[in-house]
Coordinates of C-alpha atoms and ligand atoms in Angstrom, one line a residue:
M1 CA 91.6 144.5 37.6
D2 CA 95.4 144.9 37.3
D3 CA 97.2 148.2 37.6
D4 CA 99.5 147.6 34.6
T5 CA 97.1 148.3 31.8
G6 CA 98.1 152.0 31.4
T7 CA 96.2 155.0 32.6
L8 CA 92.8 156.6 32.0
P9 CA 92.8 158.9 29.0
Q10 CA 92.3 162.6 29.9
K11 CA 88.7 163.8 30.1
G12 CA 89.4 166.2 27.3
N13 CA 89.3 163.2 25.0
F14 CA 85.8 162.6 26.1
S15 CA 84.8 159.6 24.1
E16 CA 88.0 157.7 24.9
W17 CA 87.7 158.7 28.5
Y18 CA 84.1 157.5 28.6
N19 CA 84.8 154.1 27.0
D20 CA 87.7 153.6 29.4
I21 CA 86.2 154.7 32.6
L22 CA 83.4 152.1 32.1
W23 CA 85.7 149.2 32.5
R24 CA 88.4 150.7 34.7
A25 CA 85.8 151.8 37.3
E26 CA 84.0 148.5 36.8
I27 CA 80.6 149.9 35.7
M28 CA 79.8 148.1 32.4
D29 CA 81.5 145.3 30.6
V30 CA 81.1 145.8 26.8
R31 CA 82.4 142.3 25.8
Y32 CA 78.9 140.6 25.7
P33 CA 78.6 139.0 22.3
V34 CA 75.4 140.8 21.2
K35 CA 75.7 144.3 19.7
G36 CA 74.0 146.9 21.9
L37 CA 73.8 144.7 24.9
Y38 CA 76.1 145.3 27.9
V39 CA 76.7 143.8 31.3
W40 CA 76.5 145.6 34.6
Y41 CA 79.5 145.0 36.8
P42 CA 78.5 144.8 40.5
Y43 CA 80.0 148.2 41.2
G44 CA 78.1 149.8 38.4
F45 CA 75.0 148.0 39.5
A46 CA 75.4 149.4 43.0
I47 CA 75.5 152.9 41.5
R48 CA 72.4 152.1 39.6
K49 CA 70.7 150.9 42.8
H50 CA 71.3 154.2 44.6
V51 CA 70.4 156.3 41.6
Y52 CA 67.1 154.4 41.0
T53 CA 66.3 154.5 44.7
Q54 CA 66.2 158.3 44.3
L55 CA 63.9 158.0 41.3
R56 CA 61.6 155.5 43.0
N57 CA 61.4 157.6 46.2
L58 CA 60.2 160.6 44.1
L59 CA 57.7 158.6 42.1
D60 CA 56.3 156.8 45.1
R61 CA 55.1 160.1 46.5
D62 CA 52.0 159.8 44.3
H63 CA 52.6 157.0 41.7
E64 CA 52.4 153.3 42.4
E65 CA 54.8 150.7 41.0
T66 CA 53.6 147.9 38.9
L67 CA 54.9 145.3 36.4
F68 CA 53.6 144.3 33.0
P69 CA 54.7 141.5 30.7
L70 CA 57.6 141.9 28.3
L71 CA 55.8 140.3 25.3
I72 CA 53.1 142.2 23.4
P73 CA 50.7 140.5 20.9
E74 CA 51.1 141.8 17.3
Q75 CA 47.5 142.9 17.0
E76 CA 47.7 145.1 20.1
F77 CA 51.0 146.5 19.0
M78 CA 49.6 147.3 15.6
K79 CA 46.6 149.3 16.8
E80 CA 47.8 152.9 17.1
A81 CA 48.9 154.0 13.6
E82 CA 51.5 156.7 14.5
H83 CA 53.0 154.6 17.3
I84 CA 53.6 151.7 14.9
K85 CA 55.1 154.0 12.3
G86 CA 57.5 155.4 14.9
F87 CA 58.6 152.0 16.2
E88 CA 58.2 149.4 13.4
D89 CA 61.9 149.5 12.3
E90 CA 63.0 149.1 15.9
V91 CA 61.0 146.1 17.1
Y92 CA 62.3 142.6 17.9
W93 CA 59.7 139.9 17.2
V94 CA 59.3 136.5 18.8
T95 CA 58.0 134.2 16.1
H96 CA 58.5 130.7 17.5
G97 CA 57.8 128.7 20.6
G98 CA 60.5 126.1 20.4
T99 CA 60.2 124.8 16.8
T100 CA 56.5 125.7 16.4
P101 CA 55.7 129.0 14.6
L102 CA 53.5 131.1 16.9
E103 CA 50.0 131.9 15.6
V104 CA 50.3 135.4 16.9
K105 CA 53.8 137.0 16.7
L106 CA 54.9 138.7 19.9
A107 CA 56.8 141.9 20.1
L108 CA 59.5 142.5 22.8
R109 CA 58.3 145.8 24.3
P110 CA 60.2 148.8 22.9
T111 CA 58.1 150.8 25.4
S112 CA 54.9 149.5 27.0
E113 CA 51.9 151.6 25.9
T114 CA 50.5 148.7 23.9
A115 CA 51.0 146.3 26.8
I116 CA 49.6 148.5 29.5
Y117 CA 46.7 150.3 27.8
P118 CA 44.5 147.3 26.9
M119 CA 44.6 146.5 30.7
Y120 CA 43.9 150.1 31.6
A121 CA 40.7 149.8 29.4
L122 CA 39.7 147.0 31.7
W123 CA 40.6 148.7 34.9
L124 CA 39.0 152.1 34.3
R125 CA 35.3 152.3 34.9
S126 CA 34.3 155.6 36.4
H127 CA 35.6 159.1 37.2
A128 CA 36.2 157.8 40.7
D129 CA 39.0 155.6 39.4
L130 CA 40.9 158.7 38.1
P131 CA 43.6 159.8 38.1
M132 CA 45.6 156.5 37.6
K133 CA 49.4 156.9 38.0
Y134 CA 51.5 153.8 37.6
Y135 CA 55.0 153.2 36.7
Q136 CA 57.4 150.3 36.1
I137 CA 61.2 149.9 35.9
V138 CA 61.9 147.2 33.3
N139 CA 64.1 146.2 30.4
T140 CA 62.9 147.2 26.9
F141 CA 64.3 146.3 23.5
R142 CA 64.9 148.6 20.5
Y143 CA 66.7 147.6 17.4
E144 CA 68.6 150.9 17.2
T145 CA 70.4 151.5 13.9
K146 CA 72.5 154.5 15.0
Q147 CA 75.8 153.7 16.7
T148 CA 75.2 151.8 19.9
R149 CA 77.0 153.0 23.1
P150 CA 76.9 151.6 26.6
L151 CA 74.4 153.4 28.9
I152 CA 73.5 155.8 26.0
R153 CA 72.1 154.0 23.0
L154 CA 71.2 150.4 23.9
R155 CA 69.4 147.7 22.1
E156 CA 68.4 146.3 25.5
I157 CA 67.6 149.2 27.7
T158 CA 67.9 147.5 31.1
S159 CA 66.6 150.3 33.4
F160 CA 63.6 151.8 31.6
M161 CA 61.4 153.7 34.1
E162 CA 58.1 154.3 32.4
S163 CA 55.3 156.1 34.0
H164 CA 51.8 156.0 32.5
T165 CA 49.0 158.2 33.9
V166 CA 45.3 158.6 33.0
H167 CA 43.2 161.6 33.6
A168 CA 39.6 162.9 33.2
T169 CA 40.6 165.9 31.1
W170 CA 43.3 167.2 28.7
D171 CA 44.1 170.0 31.1
E172 CA 44.6 167.6 34.0
A173 CA 47.0 165.6 31.8
E174 CA 48.8 168.8 31.0
A175 CA 49.2 169.6 34.7
Q176 CA 50.6 166.0 35.1
V177 CA 53.2 166.7 32.4
E178 CA 54.3 169.7 34.4
Y179 CA 54.3 167.7 37.6
E180 CA 56.5 164.9 36.1
L181 CA 58.9 167.6 35.0
T182 CA 59.2 168.9 38.5
L183 CA 59.9 165.4 39.7
T184 CA 62.6 165.1 36.9
R185 CA 64.1 168.4 38.0
E186 CA 64.3 167.2 41.6
F187 CA 65.8 163.9 40.5
Y188 CA 68.5 165.4 38.5
D189 CA 69.1 168.1 41.1
S190 CA 69.8 165.3 43.6
L191 CA 72.4 164.0 41.2
C192 CA 73.9 167.5 40.7
I193 CA 73.1 167.3 36.9
P194 CA 72.0 170.6 35.4
I195 CA 69.2 170.1 32.9
I196 CA 67.4 172.0 30.2
I197 CA 63.7 171.3 29.6
S198 CA 62.2 172.2 26.2
K199 CA 59.3 171.4 24.0
R200 CA 60.5 169.2 21.1
P201 CA 59.4 170.4 17.6
D202 CA 56.5 168.5 16.2
W203 CA 58.6 166.4 13.9
D204 CA 60.5 165.1 16.8
K205 CA 57.7 164.2 19.2
F206 CA 57.0 160.8 20.5
P207 CA 55.0 158.6 18.0
G208 CA 51.4 159.0 19.2
A209 CA 51.8 162.1 21.4
D210 CA 50.2 165.5 21.3
Y211 CA 53.5 167.0 22.3
T212 CA 56.8 166.0 23.9
M213 CA 58.7 167.8 26.6
A214 CA 62.3 166.7 26.7
V215 CA 65.1 167.0 29.3
D216 CA 68.6 167.4 28.0
A217 CA 72.0 167.6 29.6
I218 CA 75.1 169.1 28.0
M219 CA 77.9 166.5 28.0
P220 CA 81.6 167.4 28.4
N221 CA 82.1 167.6 24.6
G222 CA 79.2 170.0 24.2
K223 CA 76.9 167.4 22.7
T224 CA 73.5 167.2 24.3
L225 CA 72.0 163.9 25.7
Q226 CA 68.3 163.5 26.0
I227 CA 67.9 162.1 29.5
G228 CA 64.2 162.0 29.9
T229 CA 60.9 162.8 28.1
V230 CA 57.4 163.5 29.2
H231 CA 54.7 163.1 26.6
H232 CA 51.1 164.4 26.6
L233 CA 49.3 161.6 24.7
G234 CA 45.9 163.4 24.5
E235 CA 43.3 160.9 23.5
H236 CA 45.3 159.1 20.8
F237 CA 45.7 155.9 22.8
S238 CA 42.5 156.1 24.8
K239 CA 40.5 156.2 21.5
T240 CA 42.5 153.3 20.1
F241 CA 42.3 151.1 23.2
S242 CA 38.9 152.3 24.4
I243 CA 40.1 153.7 27.7
T244 CA 36.8 155.3 28.7
F245 CA 35.1 156.2 32.0
E246 CA 31.6 157.3 33.1
D247 CA 31.8 161.0 34.1
K248 CA 29.7 162.6 36.9
N249 CA 26.8 163.1 34.5
G250 CA 26.7 159.4 33.5
E251 CA 28.3 160.0 30.1
Q252 CA 31.1 157.9 28.6
K253 CA 34.3 159.9 28.0
F254 CA 37.7 159.2 26.6
A255 CA 40.5 159.6 29.1
S256 CA 43.5 161.8 28.5
Q257 CA 46.9 160.3 29.1
T258 CA 50.6 161.0 29.7
C259 CA 53.7 158.9 29.7
Y260 CA 57.1 159.7 31.0
G261 CA 60.4 157.8 30.6
I262 CA 63.9 157.8 32.0
S263 CA 66.6 155.2 31.2
E264 CA 70.1 154.4 32.3
R265 CA 71.2 157.4 30.3
C266 CA 70.8 159.2 33.7
I267 CA 73.9 157.2 34.8
A268 CA 75.8 158.0 31.6
A269 CA 75.1 161.7 32.4
L270 CA 76.2 161.2 36.1
I271 CA 79.5 159.6 35.1
S272 CA 80.2 162.1 32.3
M273 CA 79.2 165.3 34.0
H274 CA 81.2 164.9 37.1
G275 CA 84.2 162.7 36.4
D276 CA 87.7 164.0 35.9
D277 CA 91.2 162.9 34.7
K278 CA 91.5 160.7 37.7
G279 CA 88.2 158.9 37.2
L280 CA 84.7 159.0 38.5
I281 CA 83.4 161.6 41.0
L282 CA 80.2 160.4 42.5
P283 CA 77.8 162.7 44.4
P284 CA 77.5 161.1 47.9
V285 CA 73.8 160.2 47.3
S286 CA 74.8 157.9 44.4
A287 CA 78.0 156.5 45.8
P288 CA 78.1 152.8 46.7
V289 CA 81.0 153.7 49.1
Q290 CA 80.6 157.3 50.5
A291 CA 83.8 157.2 52.6
V292 CA 86.8 154.8 52.5
I293 CA 89.0 154.5 55.5
V294 CA 92.7 153.9 54.7
P295 CA 94.7 152.9 57.8
I296 CA 98.3 154.0 57.6
T297 CA 100.0 151.3 59.5
I298 CA 103.7 151.7 59.1
G299 CA 105.8 150.9 62.2
K300 CA 104.8 149.5 65.6
R301 CA 101.3 150.9 66.1
H302 CA 99.8 148.6 63.6
E303 CA 97.3 147.0 65.9
D304 CA 96.2 150.3 67.5
V305 CA 95.6 152.0 64.2
L306 CA 93.7 149.0 62.8
A307 CA 91.5 148.8 65.9
A308 CA 90.7 152.6 65.7
A309 CA 90.0 152.4 62.0
E310 CA 87.6 149.5 62.6
K311 CA 85.8 151.5 65.3
L312 CA 85.6 154.5 63.0
K313 CA 84.0 152.3 60.4
N314 CA 81.5 150.9 62.7
D315 CA 80.6 154.3 64.1
L316 CA 80.0 155.7 60.6
I317 CA 78.0 152.7 59.5
A318 CA 75.9 153.0 62.6
A319 CA 75.2 156.6 61.7
G320 CA 73.9 155.5 58.2
F321 CA 76.9 156.1 56.0
R322 CA 78.2 153.6 53.4
V323 CA 81.8 153.0 54.4
K324 CA 84.6 150.6 53.5
I325 CA 87.9 150.1 55.2
D326 CA 90.9 149.2 52.9
T327 CA 93.3 146.9 54.7
R328 CA 94.8 145.4 51.6
D329 CA 98.5 144.8 51.5
M330 CA 99.2 147.7 49.1
R331 CA 101.0 151.0 49.2
P332 CA 98.7 153.8 50.4
G333 CA 99.2 155.7 47.1
A334 CA 98.0 152.7 45.1
K335 CA 94.9 152.6 47.3
Y336 CA 94.2 156.3 46.9
Y337 CA 94.4 155.9 43.1
W338 CA 92.1 152.9 43.2
W339 CA 89.3 154.6 45.2
E340 CA 89.7 157.9 43.3
L341 CA 89.1 156.0 40.0
R342 CA 85.9 154.7 41.5
G343 CA 84.7 158.1 42.5
V344 CA 84.5 157.6 46.3
P345 CA 83.6 161.1 47.6
L346 CA 85.6 161.0 50.8
R347 CA 88.8 159.3 51.9
L348 CA 89.7 159.1 55.6
E349 CA 93.4 158.5 56.3
L350 CA 94.2 157.4 59.8
G351 CA 97.7 157.0 61.1
P352 CA 99.4 156.8 64.5
R353 CA 99.9 160.6 64.8
D354 CA 96.3 161.3 63.8
L355 CA 95.2 158.8 66.4
D356 CA 97.3 160.5 69.2
A357 CA 95.8 163.8 68.2
G358 CA 92.3 162.4 68.2
K359 CA 91.9 163.3 64.6
V360 CA 91.6 161.8 61.1
M361 CA 92.6 163.3 57.8
A362 CA 89.6 163.9 55.4
V363 CA 90.5 164.1 51.7
K364 CA 87.7 165.2 49.4
R365 CA 87.5 163.7 45.9
T366 CA 86.8 167.2 44.7
G367 CA 90.1 168.4 46.1
E368 CA 91.0 169.8 49.6
K369 CA 92.2 168.1 52.8
T370 CA 91.1 168.9 56.3
Q371 CA 91.6 167.3 59.7
I372 CA 88.5 166.3 61.5
E373 CA 87.9 165.4 65.1
L374 CA 87.3 161.8 65.9
A375 CA 85.1 162.7 68.8
T376 CA 82.5 164.4 66.5
V377 CA 83.2 162.4 63.4
T378 CA 79.7 161.6 62.3
D379 CA 78.7 165.2 62.3
E380 CA 81.9 166.2 60.5
V381 CA 81.4 163.6 57.8
T382 CA 77.8 164.8 57.3
R383 CA 79.2 168.3 56.8
V384 CA 82.1 167.3 54.6
L385 CA 79.9 165.2 52.3
G386 CA 77.5 168.1 52.0
E387 CA 80.4 170.3 50.9
I388 CA 81.4 167.7 48.4
T389 CA 77.9 167.6 46.9
E390 CA 78.0 171.4 46.7
A391 CA 81.3 171.5 45.0
I392 CA 80.1 168.9 42.4
R393 CA 77.0 170.8 41.8
V394 CA 78.8 174.1 41.3
R395 CA 81.3 172.5 38.8
A396 CA 78.5 171.0 36.8
E397 CA 76.6 174.4 36.7
V398 CA 79.8 176.2 35.6
H399 CA 80.2 173.6 32.8
T400 CA 76.6 173.9 31.6
K401 CA 76.6 177.7 31.7
S402 CA 79.9 178.0 29.8
H403 CA 78.5 175.7 27.1
L404 CA 75.4 177.9 26.4
C405 CA 75.2 181.0 24.4
T406 CA 72.7 183.2 22.6
V407 CA 73.3 184.0 18.9
A408 CA 71.5 186.1 16.3
S409 CA 72.6 184.8 12.9
M410 CA 73.3 181.6 11.0
D411 CA 77.0 182.2 10.9
A412 CA 77.2 182.9 14.6
L413 CA 75.2 179.7 15.2
D414 CA 77.5 177.6 13.1
A415 CA 80.6 179.1 14.9
A416 CA 79.0 178.4 18.3
L417 CA 78.2 174.8 17.5
N418 CA 81.7 174.3 16.2
E419 CA 83.1 175.5 19.5
G420 CA 81.1 172.8 21.2
K421 CA 78.3 175.0 22.4
V422 CA 74.5 174.7 22.6
A423 CA 73.0 177.9 21.2
V424 CA 69.8 179.8 21.8
V425 CA 68.4 181.3 18.6
S426 CA 65.2 182.9 17.6
W427 CA 63.1 180.7 15.3
C428 CA 59.7 181.3 13.8
Q429 CA 58.5 177.7 14.4
H430 CA 58.0 176.9 10.8
K431 CA 59.3 173.6 9.5
G432 CA 60.9 175.2 6.5
C433 CA 63.1 177.5 8.6
G434 CA 63.7 174.6 11.0
D435 CA 65.0 172.5 8.2
V436 CA 67.4 175.3 7.1
I437 CA 68.8 175.6 10.6
E438 CA 69.3 171.9 11.0
E439 CA 70.7 171.2 7.5
K440 CA 73.1 174.2 7.4
T441 CA 74.6 173.5 10.8
N442 CA 74.4 169.7 10.9
A443 CA 72.7 170.1 14.3
S444 CA 69.2 169.6 15.8
I445 CA 66.6 171.9 17.1
L446 CA 66.1 170.7 20.6
G447 CA 63.1 172.7 21.4
T448 CA 61.3 175.9 22.4
N449 CA 60.0 177.2 25.6
A450 CA 63.2 176.3 27.2
R451 CA 62.8 176.3 30.9
S452 CA 66.1 176.5 32.7
Q453 CA 67.9 178.9 34.9
Y454 CA 70.7 178.7 32.3
V455 CA 68.6 180.0 29.3
S456 CA 67.1 183.4 29.1
A457 CA 64.1 183.0 26.9
T458 CA 64.3 186.2 24.9
E459 CA 62.1 186.7 21.9
G460 CA 63.5 188.0 18.6
I461 CA 63.3 187.6 14.9
C462 CA 63.8 184.2 13.2
I463 CA 67.5 183.8 12.2
V464 CA 66.3 182.4 8.8
C465 CA 63.3 184.4 7.6
G466 CA 63.3 187.5 9.9
K467 CA 59.7 187.0 11.1
P468 CA 58.9 187.1 14.8
G469 CA 60.4 184.0 16.5
K470 CA 60.7 182.2 19.9
A471 CA 63.8 181.3 21.8
T472 CA 64.9 177.9 20.6
L473 CA 67.7 175.6 21.6
V474 CA 70.0 174.2 18.9
G475 CA 72.7 171.6 19.6
R476 CA 74.6 168.6 18.3
T477 CA 73.0 165.6 19.9
Y478 CA 73.9 162.1 20.9
Ligands
5CA501 N1 56.8 155.7 26.2 C1 57.6 156.9 26.3 C2 57.7 157.4 27.7 S1 58.0 156.0 28.7 C3 58.9 156.6 25.6 O1 59.3 155.5 25.3 N2 59.7 157.7 25.4 S2 61.1 157.7 24.7 O2 61.1 156.9 23.6 O3 61.4 159.1 24.6 O4 62.1 157.1 25.8 C4 62.3 157.6 27.0 C5 63.7 158.0 27.3 O5 64.5 156.8 27.2 C6 64.3 158.9 26.3 O6 64.1 160.2 26.6 C7 65.8 158.5 26.4 O7 66.4 159.3 27.5 C8 65.8 157.1 26.8 N3 66.1 156.2 25.6 C9 65.4 156.1 24.5 N4 66.0 155.1 23.7 C10 67.1 154.7 24.3 C11 68.1 153.7 24.0 N5 68.1 153.1 22.9 N6 69.1 153.5 24.9 C12 69.1 154.2 26.1 N7 68.1 155.1 26.5 C13 67.2 155.3 25.6
ZN502 ZN1 61.6 181.6 10.0

């Protein structure tokens, strides 16, 4: 990309900043000619690879990865009543094979319950087969009617991780929901993204679930983004799809199920949470390039410096770091700008004087320069990358805390939301009062039982009716 296309908008103008960073840092190309479908640039795809490696590693502790077909026959899709109601307006249908109309229409999966569960019914025989914990990472299709946005609201979700588990009892499934939430917490912690977990109100739960636990992040403009959900499906689907097993006493029982989903919204959150006016800031774990070496080769020592930079690169790669060396014929300043825009956590500048002193200048993307010894460079880089991760984490926590507040009246709630905050209020859990809260403030009830170090779950009286209430999060959402 050329340099003469102006500069990145300030992050304070968040939505312009977001749209711009996606192409300037070469993450997504939005010019694909179908609405809601976007193209991963190789650099964006490399970020995705590292982020999803984290997710896979967590899931692989006790789930197994699998792969089901994209197409779902109409009669399977139409079996679970609530599920259909929830998705019927969002489904793409395949109706023809070539010019021949299909006898059975095929749905492009919007999520895969109705693809997976008929097979689970065949696979599950006895209690000895339980629990079953499988996941897949696939593309799914949803004909979204709200405004589409890259990585946030897609019509083709390209990176849908869906986990589907089966258990002998409702309580075991409930424990699994909690377990998936701890995995989610660990996943987002590795990306330095603070999250808030809450139980969605009944009217906002997944179609076909007993209840839905949601994971939200607070974006720079104070809007919340739902970046994951875990659903307790109870026996809704096992009854519909006959997912039964023989228990220890020889009786046939319906299984209890959970499902759990994360999409590339996790990358939208990563970009948005950490970036600044200069561009992306990637936590080292997610960075395609963790350190870039810029040789400063003015004057006679050109060959010496290049050779030392090359050796430095090889030493760091051998130690397991992802490293690039930038020998392009450009001013150093232009190179700095280029790598800063792409969020590379650490820049190593090596010039003749550094070389003579046995040192290299380390510049953190989070600010601060320090000289480090070449003799112990791999240890030093480990330490500095750790400090960068910490700095990123602290900044994100400060942001999240400063966007949360507790309020005790409708007026205070409205004011807090208008200041771009997410508020904790007390709500009696009745739909009537919930509607009043949502309509008067043009916001959404995110949920109750908020579990987060950022929210103190105080009990109080409902801000609408004055009856006893529970701590509830209210925010403007994406
Ligand atoms: N079957 C369940 C769990 S796999 C399911 O589909 N849940 S979901 O509808 O809540 O989706 C899971 C997650 O995917 C959501 O929490 C949200 O973070 C993300 N998501 C949902 N729709 C979109 C979309 N159109 N674009 C990007 N991400 C989406
Ligand atoms: Zn009330």
